[in-house]
Amino acid sequence: MMMSKLVFALVFLVYPFLSSARHVITFRSSTSLQPSSLAWDPIAQHFVVGSISGPTIHAISDAGVVEHLLSDPSATGADGSATSVAIDPIRRRLIVGFSNPGSIAAYDLKFYERIFAVPLPEMDTIPGGVAVDLRSGEAFVSSTKRGVVWKVGLDGAVTVISESKIFGDQGLGGVVHVGRGYLLIVQMEMGKIFKVDSDDGAAKEVLSSGSSKPLVSAGHAVALHPDLSLVVATNRSVFLVKSDDSWAQAAVHDKSDLEDGSTAVAVAIREGKKAYVLVKSQEGYRIEEVAWEKESEGDMVWGLVLIGLGLAYFMFWRFQMGKLVGNMNKKHA
């Protein structure tokens, strides 16, 4: 009886290690909020999402409270969509890529007032992703229509930085600025990842270590982890891609599959630590912490180790108590 109680107590104590529970934020969508992009604001401590149903930006709190931040039809058009968002925490700016027609805009993160809004050179483009160079404040925009990357200055001046032939005729998806003078961009249909020089636009494909196949299948959204690994979202899975040679080659280090009927829309890194994915399902939208397979396996192992140590300690204690009782009985005898 005592043993069963002990086991129950140990399982209760290490349940967090054995459980696959993760941080999940559910929220209500609306006609003006059909989330299409995701970013984390470290100062305001909330997620920022763009909407495919209009030129609007909303904030999502940990409690799932939705707050309307801005609506700017004059930056793109009444039928425009906020397809990409990025936070510039140094200058407290929000960078938004709009489609229909294609444009790029910047807003201050205190009052959400527009700093600039300029059309992209190709008005029919749909921005695949937006990234910010935290040192210079320059933004970079990819196009889902074709292989082109634009650079946007602090004043809103837009220039083509890369139209490399290596992109082929496929459009580009998410983009991140690594901070070492280059970008990482995912190709939406082929799943290739490109390393692009952020100064001269020279582009190379990141090769898959030990394989001729693309690193991921049809990746469309990316986020950069502080350890310089890349979080890549496909429709059904999220991958953690790592490189040890400055992204000449890379390999998939871990992955996380979504539940059946769910689709990954966008990804973001929160507090420089955890990866979060914006998910669309039949029940609606949610933002959830990514539960990596290897990390979950490690938690399970630690939980079992703790249970084993607890049982070993109990058996040792029981043995010692038995000896003590035996010695006391001998003395009384």
GROMACS .gro file of C-alpha atoms in nm:
model
  333
    1MET     CA    1   0.000   0.000   0.000
    2MET     CA    2   0.279   0.237   0.095
    3MET     CA    3   0.469   0.153  -0.223
    4SER     CA    4   0.170   0.236  -0.444
    5LYS     CA    5   0.127   0.570  -0.268
    6LEU     CA    6   0.494   0.649  -0.322
    7VAL     CA    7   0.477   0.569  -0.692
    8PHE     CA    8   0.168   0.788  -0.724
    9ALA     CA    9   0.346   1.075  -0.549
   10LEU     CA   10   0.655   1.042  -0.770
   11VAL     CA   11   0.450   1.038  -1.089
   12PHE     CA   12   0.262   1.347  -0.969
   13LEU     CA   13   0.589   1.531  -0.902
   14VAL     CA   14   0.748   1.450  -1.238
   15TYR     CA   15   0.428   1.478  -1.443
   16PRO     CA   16   0.553   1.800  -1.608
   17PHE     CA   17   0.842   1.596  -1.751
   18LEU     CA   18   0.617   1.316  -1.872
   19SER     CA   19   0.342   1.537  -2.007
   20SER     CA   20   0.341   1.670  -2.362
   21ALA     CA   21   0.151   1.980  -2.249
   22ARG     CA   22   0.268   2.301  -2.412
   23HIS     CA   23   0.172   2.664  -2.408
   24VAL     CA   24  -0.131   2.710  -2.634
   25ILE     CA   25  -0.311   3.039  -2.698
   26THR     CA   26  -0.656   3.021  -2.854
   27PHE     CA   27  -0.832   3.331  -2.980
   28ARG     CA   28  -1.133   3.433  -3.183
   29SER     CA   29  -1.093   3.523  -3.547
   30SER     CA   30  -1.329   3.760  -3.727
   31THR     CA   31  -1.397   3.904  -4.069
   32SER     CA   32  -1.114   4.152  -4.011
   33LEU     CA   33  -0.880   3.899  -3.849
   34GLN     CA   34  -0.780   3.599  -4.056
   35PRO     CA   35  -0.416   3.564  -3.940
   36SER     CA   36  -0.149   3.528  -4.206
   37SER     CA   37   0.173   3.628  -4.029
   38LEU     CA   38   0.325   3.628  -3.681
   39ALA     CA   39   0.587   3.817  -3.478
   40TRP     CA   40   0.670   3.861  -3.109
   41ASP     CA   41   0.698   4.206  -2.952
   42PRO     CA   42   0.942   4.166  -2.658
   43ILE     CA   43   0.859   4.505  -2.506
   44ALA     CA   44   0.479   4.487  -2.522
   45GLN     CA   45   0.494   4.115  -2.439
   46HIS     CA   46   0.239   4.003  -2.696
   47PHE     CA   47   0.223   3.846  -3.039
   48VAL     CA   48   0.155   4.063  -3.343
   49VAL     CA   49  -0.040   3.916  -3.635
   50GLY     CA   50  -0.123   4.043  -3.981
   51SER     CA   51  -0.449   3.952  -4.150
   52ILE     CA   52  -0.513   3.813  -4.494
   53SER     CA   53  -0.866   3.954  -4.487
   54GLY     CA   54  -0.761   4.319  -4.468
   55PRO     CA   55  -0.479   4.571  -4.412
   56THR     CA   56  -0.506   4.529  -4.036
   57ILE     CA   57  -0.271   4.440  -3.751
   58HIS     CA   58  -0.378   4.286  -3.420
   59ALA     CA   59  -0.209   4.191  -3.093
   60ILE     CA   60  -0.272   3.857  -2.922
   61SER     CA   61  -0.206   3.825  -2.548
   62ASP     CA   62  -0.121   3.507  -2.357
   63ALA     CA   63  -0.483   3.495  -2.245
   64GLY     CA   64  -0.603   3.502  -2.605
   65VAL     CA   65  -0.726   3.861  -2.584
   66VAL     CA   66  -0.732   4.024  -2.927
   67GLU     CA   67  -0.646   4.393  -2.954
   68HIS     CA   68  -0.680   4.592  -3.275
   69LEU     CA   69  -0.359   4.788  -3.331
   70LEU     CA   70  -0.402   4.951  -3.670
   71SER     CA   71  -0.583   4.949  -4.001
   72ASP     CA   72  -0.419   5.127  -4.293
   73PRO     CA   73  -0.602   5.084  -4.626
   74SER     CA   74  -0.424   5.390  -4.765
   75ALA     CA   75  -0.093   5.203  -4.741
   76THR     CA   76  -0.206   4.935  -4.984
   77GLY     CA   77  -0.578   4.950  -5.067
   78ALA     CA   78  -0.909   4.860  -4.906
   79ASP     CA   79  -0.875   4.502  -5.030
   80GLY     CA   80  -0.512   4.468  -4.925
   81SER     CA   81  -0.372   4.202  -4.691
   82ALA     CA   82  -0.099   4.217  -4.428
   83THR     CA   83   0.086   3.905  -4.541
   84SER     CA   84   0.415   3.960  -4.354
   85VAL     CA   85   0.519   4.130  -4.030
   86ALA     CA   86   0.850   4.187  -3.853
   87ILE     CA   87   0.948   4.367  -3.533
   88ASP     CA   88   1.246   4.603  -3.511
   89PRO     CA   89   1.296   4.605  -3.131
   90ILE     CA   90   1.592   4.844  -3.146
   91ARG     CA   91   1.400   5.127  -3.313
   92ARG     CA   92   1.059   5.012  -3.186
   93ARG     CA   93   0.916   4.975  -3.534
   94LEU     CA   94   0.672   4.735  -3.694
   95ILE     CA   95   0.746   4.647  -4.058
   96VAL     CA   96   0.451   4.520  -4.262
   97GLY     CA   97   0.443   4.369  -4.608
   98PHE     CA   98   0.108   4.426  -4.782
   99SER     CA   99  -0.037   4.265  -5.093
  100ASN     CA  100  -0.307   4.369  -5.341
  101PRO     CA  101  -0.126   4.588  -5.433
  102GLY     CA  102   0.220   4.505  -5.302
  103SER     CA  103   0.370   4.759  -5.063
  104ILE     CA  104   0.590   4.790  -4.756
  105ALA     CA  105   0.515   5.009  -4.455
  106ALA     CA  106   0.670   5.092  -4.118
  107TYR     CA  107   0.491   5.199  -3.799
  108ASP     CA  108   0.614   5.307  -3.458
  109LEU     CA  109   0.529   5.059  -3.184
  110LYS     CA  110   0.422   5.318  -2.929
  111PHE     CA  111   0.130   5.488  -3.102
  112TYR     CA  112   0.119   5.270  -3.417
  113GLU     CA  113   0.153   5.574  -3.638
  114ARG     CA  114   0.282   5.528  -3.989
  115ILE     CA  115   0.647   5.617  -4.054
  116PHE     CA  116   0.637   5.543  -4.426
  117ALA     CA  117   0.442   5.338  -4.679
  118VAL     CA  118   0.579   5.279  -5.028
  119PRO     CA  119   0.471   5.059  -5.319
  120LEU     CA  120   0.692   4.769  -5.417
  121PRO     CA  121   0.833   4.780  -5.772
  122GLU     CA  122   0.600   4.496  -5.872
  123MET     CA  123   0.253   4.595  -5.757
  124ASP     CA  124   0.103   4.248  -5.811
  125THR     CA  125   0.354   4.082  -5.580
  126ILE     CA  126   0.265   3.910  -5.255
  127PRO     CA  127   0.539   3.951  -4.995
  128GLY     CA  128   0.655   3.609  -4.882
  129GLY     CA  129   0.839   3.740  -4.579
  130VAL     CA  130   0.993   4.047  -4.416
  131ALA     CA  131   1.315   4.061  -4.213
  132VAL     CA  132   1.504   4.342  -4.040
  133ASP     CA  133   1.878   4.402  -4.006
  134LEU     CA  134   1.888   4.509  -3.641
  135ARG     CA  135   2.214   4.698  -3.688
  136SER     CA  136   2.121   4.913  -3.988
  137GLY     CA  137   1.743   4.905  -3.962
  138GLU     CA  138   1.714   4.804  -4.327
  139ALA     CA  139   1.432   4.567  -4.412
  140PHE     CA  140   1.430   4.287  -4.668
  141VAL     CA  141   1.123   4.163  -4.854
  142SER     CA  142   1.084   3.846  -5.059
  143SER     CA  143   0.824   3.784  -5.329
  144THR     CA  144   0.602   3.478  -5.365
  145LYS     CA  145   0.554   3.558  -5.734
  146ARG     CA  146   0.915   3.509  -5.843
  147GLY     CA  147   1.276   3.498  -5.724
  148VAL     CA  148   1.339   3.856  -5.619
  149VAL     CA  149   1.444   4.018  -5.291
  150TRP     CA  150   1.410   4.390  -5.216
  151LYS     CA  151   1.596   4.602  -4.963
  152VAL     CA  152   1.406   4.884  -4.789
  153GLY     CA  153   1.599   5.170  -4.631
  154LEU     CA  154   1.508   5.358  -4.314
  155ASP     CA  155   1.352   5.626  -4.533
  156GLY     CA  156   1.143   5.373  -4.727
  157ALA     CA  157   1.361   5.368  -5.040
  158VAL     CA  158   1.319   5.032  -5.215
  159THR     CA  159   1.592   4.870  -5.427
  160VAL     CA  160   1.636   4.525  -5.577
  161ILE     CA  161   1.910   4.342  -5.391
  162SER     CA  162   1.888   4.002  -5.560
  163GLU     CA  163   1.734   3.844  -5.868
  164SER     CA  164   1.970   3.550  -5.872
  165LYS     CA  165   1.918   3.285  -6.139
  166ILE     CA  166   1.962   3.023  -5.868
  167PHE     CA  167   1.609   3.104  -5.749
  168GLY     CA  168   1.473   2.969  -6.077
  169ASP     CA  169   1.114   3.056  -6.166
  170GLN     CA  170   0.977   2.973  -5.822
  171GLY     CA  171   0.855   3.228  -5.570
  172LEU     CA  172   1.020   3.285  -5.233
  173GLY     CA  173   0.874   3.251  -4.885
  174GLY     CA  174   0.995   3.353  -4.541
  175VAL     CA  175   1.319   3.543  -4.490
  176VAL     CA  176   1.542   3.611  -4.187
  177HIS     CA  177   1.848   3.832  -4.143
  178VAL     CA  178   2.118   3.634  -3.967
  179GLY     CA  179   2.319   3.935  -3.848
  180ARG     CA  180   2.643   3.825  -4.012
  181GLY     CA  181   2.584   3.993  -4.343
  182TYR     CA  182   2.346   3.748  -4.504
  183LEU     CA  183   1.985   3.638  -4.530
  184LEU     CA  184   1.830   3.293  -4.522
  185ILE     CA  185   1.529   3.251  -4.749
  186VAL     CA  186   1.308   2.949  -4.803
  187GLN     CA  187   1.166   2.860  -5.143
  188MET     CA  188   0.800   2.780  -5.110
  189GLU     CA  189   0.738   2.496  -5.355
  190MET     CA  190   1.075   2.322  -5.375
  191GLY     CA  191   1.170   2.348  -5.008
  192LYS     CA  192   1.516   2.482  -5.084
  193ILE     CA  193   1.693   2.726  -4.852
  194PHE     CA  194   1.910   3.003  -4.994
  195LYS     CA  195   2.187   3.206  -4.834
  196VAL     CA  196   2.184   3.559  -4.977
  197ASP     CA  197   2.447   3.826  -4.915
  198SER     CA  198   2.263   4.127  -4.772
  199ASP     CA  199   2.501   4.372  -4.942
  200ASP     CA  200   2.554   4.249  -5.297
  201GLY     CA  201   2.271   3.994  -5.326
  202ALA     CA  202   2.494   3.700  -5.418
  203ALA     CA  203   2.294   3.383  -5.356
  204LYS     CA  204   2.382   3.020  -5.293
  205GLU     CA  205   2.167   2.720  -5.216
  206VAL     CA  206   2.222   2.572  -4.871
  207LEU     CA  207   2.303   2.209  -4.940
  208SER     CA  208   2.154   1.925  -4.742
  209SER     CA  209   2.427   1.744  -4.548
  210GLY     CA  210   2.459   1.388  -4.673
  211SER     CA  211   2.163   1.410  -4.910
  212SER     CA  212   2.072   1.546  -5.252
  213LYS     CA  213   1.713   1.615  -5.147
  214PRO     CA  214   1.587   1.960  -5.038
  215LEU     CA  215   1.616   2.029  -4.667
  216VAL     CA  216   1.241   2.067  -4.616
  217SER     CA  217   0.934   2.005  -4.826
  218ALA     CA  218   0.745   2.317  -4.936
  219GLY     CA  219   0.853   2.545  -4.651
  220HIS     CA  220   0.684   2.885  -4.647
  221ALA     CA  221   0.759   3.052  -4.311
  222VAL     CA  222   1.082   3.085  -4.115
  223ALA     CA  223   1.215   3.226  -3.788
  224LEU     CA  224   1.571   3.257  -3.661
  225HIS     CA  225   1.663   3.113  -3.323
  226PRO     CA  226   1.934   3.298  -3.125
  227ASP     CA  227   2.164   2.996  -3.164
  228LEU     CA  228   2.141   3.064  -3.541
  229SER     CA  229   1.933   2.756  -3.614
  230LEU     CA  230   1.639   2.804  -3.849
  231VAL     CA  231   1.279   2.719  -3.767
  232VAL     CA  232   1.094   2.631  -4.089
  233ALA     CA  233   0.720   2.576  -4.119
  234THR     CA  234   0.558   2.361  -4.385
  235ASN     CA  235   0.186   2.295  -4.405
  236ARG     CA  236   0.190   1.999  -4.166
  237SER     CA  237   0.519   2.020  -3.977
  238VAL     CA  238   0.775   2.251  -3.821
  239PHE     CA  239   1.145   2.174  -3.870
  240LEU     CA  240   1.456   2.283  -3.681
  241VAL     CA  241   1.742   2.317  -3.929
  242LYS     CA  242   2.101   2.364  -3.811
  243SER     CA  243   2.435   2.435  -3.977
  244ASP     CA  244   2.789   2.421  -3.842
  245ASP     CA  245   2.964   2.583  -4.140
  246SER     CA  246   2.788   2.922  -4.176
  247TRP     CA  247   2.511   2.772  -4.388
  248ALA     CA  248   2.708   2.620  -4.670
  249GLN     CA  249   2.541   2.297  -4.563
  250ALA     CA  250   2.272   2.218  -4.310
  251ALA     CA  251   2.064   1.932  -4.175
  252VAL     CA  252   1.729   1.884  -4.006
  253HIS     CA  253   1.800   1.854  -3.633
  254ASP     CA  254   1.446   1.812  -3.504
  255LYS     CA  255   1.082   1.836  -3.611
  256SER     CA  256   0.730   1.867  -3.477
  257ASP     CA  257   0.422   1.739  -3.658
  258LEU     CA  258   0.091   1.919  -3.624
  259GLU     CA  259  -0.233   1.750  -3.533
  260ASP     CA  260  -0.447   1.610  -3.814
  261GLY     CA  261  -0.652   1.881  -3.978
  262SER     CA  262  -0.414   2.158  -3.870
  263THR     CA  263  -0.199   2.379  -4.092
  264ALA     CA  264   0.104   2.587  -3.997
  265VAL     CA  265   0.060   2.948  -4.108
  266ALA     CA  266   0.363   3.124  -3.958
  267VAL     CA  267   0.635   3.088  -3.694
  268ALA     CA  268   0.807   3.321  -3.447
  269ILE     CA  269   1.064   3.306  -3.167
  270ARG     CA  270   0.950   3.427  -2.827
  271GLU     CA  271   1.190   3.579  -2.571
  272GLY     CA  272   1.482   3.453  -2.775
  273LYS     CA  273   1.407   3.098  -2.662
  274LYS     CA  274   1.090   2.915  -2.759
  275ALA     CA  275   0.953   2.867  -3.109
  276TYR     CA  276   0.581   2.931  -3.158
  277VAL     CA  277   0.365   2.841  -3.455
  278LEU     CA  278   0.046   3.006  -3.576
  279VAL     CA  279  -0.195   2.721  -3.653
  280LYS     CA  280  -0.516   2.710  -3.852
  281SER     CA  281  -0.759   2.424  -3.788
  282GLN     CA  282  -1.128   2.345  -3.824
  283GLU     CA  283  -1.183   2.491  -3.477
  284GLY     CA  284  -1.017   2.820  -3.570
  285TYR     CA  285  -0.676   2.971  -3.506
  286ARG     CA  286  -0.431   2.924  -3.223
  287ILE     CA  287  -0.071   3.007  -3.136
  288GLU     CA  288   0.115   2.719  -2.975
  289GLU     CA  289   0.462   2.646  -2.847
  290VAL     CA  290   0.646   2.402  -3.072
  291ALA     CA  291   0.705   2.068  -2.898
  292TRP     CA  292   1.016   1.922  -3.058
  293GLU     CA  293   1.030   1.543  -3.080
  294LYS     CA  294   1.383   1.504  -2.940
  295GLU     CA  295   1.316   1.753  -2.662
  296SER     CA  296   1.001   1.565  -2.563
  297GLU     CA  297   1.192   1.238  -2.561
  298GLY     CA  298   1.454   1.396  -2.335
  299ASP     CA  299   1.186   1.516  -2.093
  300MET     CA  300   1.043   1.164  -2.080
  301VAL     CA  301   1.386   1.016  -2.000
  302TRP     CA  302   1.445   1.266  -1.720
  303GLY     CA  303   1.103   1.190  -1.574
  304LEU     CA  304   1.174   0.817  -1.569
  305VAL     CA  305   1.518   0.879  -1.417
  306LEU     CA  306   1.361   1.082  -1.136
  307ILE     CA  307   1.107   0.809  -1.068
  308GLY     CA  308   1.386   0.551  -1.060
  309LEU     CA  309   1.594   0.759  -0.821
  310GLY     CA  310   1.293   0.812  -0.598
  311LEU     CA  311   1.218   0.440  -0.583
  312ALA     CA  312   1.584   0.359  -0.517
  313TYR     CA  313   1.595   0.610  -0.232
  314PHE     CA  314   1.276   0.463  -0.086
  315MET     CA  315   1.412   0.108  -0.103
  316PHE     CA  316   1.736   0.219   0.061
  317TRP     CA  317   1.542   0.401   0.335
  318ARG     CA  318   1.322   0.097   0.389
  319PHE     CA  319   1.627  -0.128   0.413
  320GLN     CA  320   1.794   0.102   0.666
  321MET     CA  321   1.477   0.128   0.872
  322GLY     CA  322   1.448  -0.250   0.870
  323LYS     CA  323   1.801  -0.284   1.004
  324LEU     CA  324   1.733  -0.021   1.270
  325VAL     CA  325   1.417  -0.196   1.387
  326GLY     CA  326   1.598  -0.528   1.390
  327ASN     CA  327   1.882  -0.392   1.603
  328MET     CA  328   1.637  -0.236   1.847
  329ASN     CA  329   1.452  -0.566   1.881
  330LYS     CA  330   1.781  -0.744   1.956
  331LYS     CA  331   1.864  -0.495   2.234
  332HIS     CA  332   1.524  -0.538   2.395
  333ALA     CA  333   1.559  -0.913   2.371
   0.00000   0.00000   0.00000
